[in-house]
Amino acid sequence: MIQDKHEMRSAARAVRKRLAEADPLAASRAADHADALPPAQIVALYRAMGSELDTDALAVALEAAGRRLCLPVVIQRDAPMEFRAWSPGEPLELDAAGCPAPLPLAQVVTPDLILTPLLAFDDQGGRLGQGGGYYDRTFSARPDVTRIGFAYVGQKVERLELEPHDIRLHGVLTEAGYAGFGISH
């Protein structure tokens, strides 16, 4: 097992890139399982960057099911993210972290469920992120929100060693379906 987080992230990025290239329809198949997600009125998605699993098809499926959508916005690099209402096709601009985000005039909302990208996950709710801490800070500030990873099933690893600041996921949605981890809030 790779102990160094930098090496783990590098290896996990390579795996995710291979998965993305090998299965360009995985995101559409994952969206077919949108109805299996836990109940939520407002769902936070993300705009995929690099080889992250794309959320476009999932956004359409969730909106068709009557769920409101929002996207995270990094205002300050060392603070929890805020969330702004968003629908597919609405304009975006880069936030403080260089990620596509709704314009400042969009309504600030409080999501019930946050879908997060990741590099790797395990079936105990462990998540290996990019290393910026944005999602962990946000999850810590919003302990009642349902936390769901959005990933390729091939990103699952046997076990991730979590640090005290790492917040576990409640479940993960992949192209194979939704799996909950039995983690309470």
Short mmCIF file of C-alpha atoms in Angstrom, two decimals:
data_model
loop_
_atom_site.label_atom_id
_atom_site.label_comp_id
_atom_site.label_asym_id
_atom_site.label_seq_id
_atom_site.Cartn_x
_atom_site.Cartn_y
_atom_site.Cartn_z
CA MET A 1 0.00 0.00 0.00
CA ILE A 2 1.27 3.44 -0.91
CA GLN A 3 1.64 5.47 2.29
CA ASP A 4 2.57 8.86 0.87
CA LYS A 5 -0.58 10.85 0.00
CA HIS A 6 1.16 12.63 -2.86
CA GLU A 7 2.04 9.26 -4.42
CA MET A 8 -1.46 7.93 -3.72
CA ARG A 9 -3.03 10.94 -5.44
CA SER A 10 -0.72 10.59 -8.43
CA ALA A 11 -1.53 6.88 -8.81
CA ALA A 12 -5.28 7.50 -8.33
CA ARG A 13 -5.25 10.29 -10.96
CA ALA A 14 -3.65 7.88 -13.43
CA VAL A 15 -6.31 5.23 -12.69
CA ARG A 16 -9.14 7.77 -13.08
CA LYS A 17 -7.68 9.02 -16.38
CA ARG A 18 -7.52 5.44 -17.72
CA LEU A 19 -11.11 4.79 -16.60
CA ALA A 20 -12.32 8.00 -18.28
CA GLU A 21 -10.62 7.09 -21.54
CA ALA A 22 -11.83 3.47 -21.45
CA ASP A 23 -15.49 4.26 -20.70
CA PRO A 24 -16.73 7.62 -22.06
CA LEU A 25 -20.36 6.62 -21.36
CA ALA A 26 -19.87 5.90 -17.64
CA ALA A 27 -21.33 9.28 -16.57
CA SER A 28 -24.52 8.64 -18.55
CA ARG A 29 -24.92 5.20 -16.97
CA ALA A 30 -24.33 6.70 -13.51
CA ALA A 31 -27.07 9.27 -14.22
CA ASP A 32 -29.46 6.38 -14.89
CA HIS A 33 -29.20 5.64 -11.14
CA ALA A 34 -30.06 9.20 -10.00
CA ASP A 35 -33.35 8.02 -8.49
CA ALA A 36 -31.39 5.79 -6.07
CA LEU A 37 -29.76 8.80 -4.36
CA PRO A 38 -30.96 9.69 -0.86
CA PRO A 39 -33.82 12.21 -0.69
CA ALA A 40 -32.87 15.88 -1.03
CA GLN A 41 -34.56 19.05 -2.21
CA ILE A 42 -31.35 20.86 -3.21
CA VAL A 43 -28.45 18.87 -4.66
CA ALA A 44 -24.95 20.31 -5.09
CA LEU A 45 -23.09 19.06 -8.14
CA TYR A 46 -19.70 20.13 -9.49
CA ARG A 47 -18.40 21.01 -12.94
CA ALA A 48 -16.02 18.25 -13.99
CA MET A 49 -12.41 19.15 -14.63
CA GLY A 50 -9.85 16.86 -16.21
CA SER A 51 -10.84 13.21 -15.85
CA GLU A 52 -13.48 13.76 -13.13
CA LEU A 53 -16.75 11.98 -13.86
CA ASP A 54 -18.91 14.50 -15.74
CA THR A 55 -22.14 15.61 -14.05
CA ASP A 56 -24.03 16.90 -17.13
CA ALA A 57 -26.31 13.86 -17.59
CA LEU A 58 -26.83 13.62 -13.83
CA ALA A 59 -27.84 17.30 -13.66
CA VAL A 60 -30.51 16.74 -16.32
CA ALA A 61 -31.81 13.61 -14.53
CA LEU A 62 -31.95 15.32 -11.13
CA GLU A 63 -33.68 18.40 -12.50
CA ALA A 64 -36.21 16.20 -14.35
CA ALA A 65 -36.92 14.49 -11.00
CA GLY A 66 -37.78 17.87 -9.46
CA ARG A 67 -34.62 18.47 -7.50
CA ARG A 68 -33.09 21.96 -7.41
CA LEU A 69 -29.42 22.16 -8.31
CA CYS A 70 -26.51 24.26 -7.15
CA LEU A 71 -22.76 24.40 -7.58
CA PRO A 72 -19.99 25.06 -5.06
CA VAL A 73 -18.13 28.35 -5.13
CA VAL A 74 -14.73 28.93 -3.54
CA ILE A 75 -14.79 32.50 -2.21
CA GLN A 76 -11.73 32.14 0.04
CA ARG A 77 -9.21 29.37 -0.44
CA ASP A 78 -9.06 28.44 3.27
CA ALA A 79 -12.80 28.66 4.04
CA PRO A 80 -15.81 26.39 3.44
CA MET A 81 -17.40 26.74 0.01
CA GLU A 82 -20.71 28.49 -0.53
CA PHE A 83 -23.35 27.15 -2.91
CA ARG A 84 -25.21 29.06 -5.60
CA ALA A 85 -28.36 27.96 -7.41
CA TRP A 86 -27.71 26.73 -10.93
CA SER A 87 -29.42 24.97 -13.82
CA PRO A 88 -27.79 23.36 -16.86
CA GLY A 89 -26.97 25.98 -19.48
CA GLU A 90 -26.69 28.93 -17.11
CA PRO A 91 -23.46 30.96 -17.40
CA LEU A 92 -20.45 30.20 -15.24
CA GLU A 93 -17.25 32.00 -14.30
CA LEU A 94 -14.09 30.82 -12.55
CA ASP A 95 -14.08 31.03 -8.75
CA ALA A 96 -11.09 31.70 -6.46
CA ALA A 97 -9.85 28.12 -7.00
CA GLY A 98 -10.18 28.32 -10.79
CA CYS A 99 -13.29 26.10 -10.95
CA PRO A 100 -16.39 26.95 -13.02
CA ALA A 101 -19.06 28.42 -10.71
CA PRO A 102 -22.36 30.32 -10.98
CA LEU A 103 -22.19 34.09 -11.30
CA PRO A 104 -22.30 36.21 -8.08
CA LEU A 105 -25.90 37.27 -8.78
CA ALA A 106 -27.09 33.64 -8.44
CA GLN A 107 -29.03 32.87 -5.25
CA VAL A 108 -26.98 31.45 -2.36
CA VAL A 109 -28.63 28.20 -1.22
CA THR A 110 -28.10 25.45 1.34
CA PRO A 111 -27.88 21.98 -0.23
CA ASP A 112 -29.27 18.89 1.48
CA LEU A 113 -26.96 16.62 -0.52
CA ILE A 114 -23.49 17.35 -1.88
CA LEU A 115 -22.04 15.25 -4.69
CA THR A 116 -18.26 15.41 -4.61
CA PRO A 117 -15.59 14.38 -7.08
CA LEU A 118 -12.81 12.21 -5.76
CA LEU A 119 -9.65 10.34 -6.67
CA ALA A 120 -10.41 7.17 -4.69
CA PHE A 121 -12.96 5.82 -2.21
CA ASP A 122 -13.42 2.79 0.02
CA ASP A 123 -16.55 1.07 1.29
CA GLN A 124 -16.17 2.59 4.76
CA GLY A 125 -16.92 6.06 3.37
CA GLY A 126 -13.29 7.10 2.99
CA ARG A 127 -12.56 9.62 0.24
CA LEU A 128 -9.26 10.68 -1.27
CA GLY A 129 -9.68 14.16 -2.71
CA GLN A 130 -7.38 16.43 -4.70
CA GLY A 131 -5.72 17.70 -1.52
CA GLY A 132 -7.06 21.26 -1.36
CA GLY A 133 -9.37 20.50 1.58
CA TYR A 134 -12.32 22.42 0.09
CA TYR A 135 -14.84 19.61 0.51
CA ASP A 136 -13.59 18.52 3.96
CA ARG A 137 -13.83 22.12 5.25
CA THR A 138 -17.30 22.42 3.76
CA PHE A 139 -18.44 19.05 5.16
CA SER A 140 -17.10 20.00 8.59
CA ALA A 141 -19.03 23.30 8.50
CA ARG A 142 -22.22 21.49 7.34
CA PRO A 143 -22.35 18.28 9.41
CA ASP A 144 -26.02 17.57 8.55
CA VAL A 145 -25.54 17.52 4.77
CA THR A 146 -25.61 14.16 2.99
CA ARG A 147 -22.18 13.55 1.42
CA ILE A 148 -22.06 11.42 -1.73
CA GLY A 149 -19.07 10.66 -3.93
CA PHE A 150 -19.51 10.62 -7.71
CA ALA A 151 -16.95 8.32 -9.26
CA TYR A 152 -16.08 5.45 -11.54
CA VAL A 153 -16.59 2.09 -9.82
CA GLY A 154 -12.94 1.36 -10.70
CA GLN A 155 -11.83 4.14 -8.31
CA LYS A 156 -12.72 1.97 -5.31
CA VAL A 157 -9.76 0.87 -3.23
CA GLU A 158 -9.57 -1.63 -0.38
CA ARG A 159 -9.01 0.91 2.40
CA LEU A 160 -7.99 4.55 2.74
CA GLU A 161 -6.12 5.76 5.80
CA LEU A 162 -8.01 8.87 6.92
CA GLU A 163 -6.60 11.77 8.87
CA PRO A 164 -8.56 13.56 11.63
CA HIS A 165 -9.75 16.31 9.24
CA ASP A 166 -11.03 13.83 6.63
CA ILE A 167 -14.85 13.56 6.61
CA ARG A 168 -16.43 10.26 5.56
CA LEU A 169 -18.99 9.98 2.76
CA HIS A 170 -22.49 8.57 3.28
CA GLY A 171 -22.38 6.81 -0.08
CA VAL A 172 -21.10 6.80 -3.63
CA LEU A 173 -22.83 6.91 -7.01
CA THR A 174 -21.02 5.14 -9.86
CA GLU A 175 -21.92 3.81 -13.28
CA ALA A 176 -22.79 0.53 -11.48
CA GLY A 177 -25.34 2.20 -9.16
CA TYR A 178 -25.62 3.79 -5.72
CA ALA A 179 -24.06 2.28 -2.59
CA GLY A 180 -24.62 3.66 0.90
CA PHE A 181 -22.02 3.19 3.62
CA GLY A 182 -24.20 3.27 6.73
CA ILE A 183 -22.44 6.41 8.03
CA SER A 184 -24.63 8.58 10.26
CA HIS A 185 -24.51 12.39 10.33
#
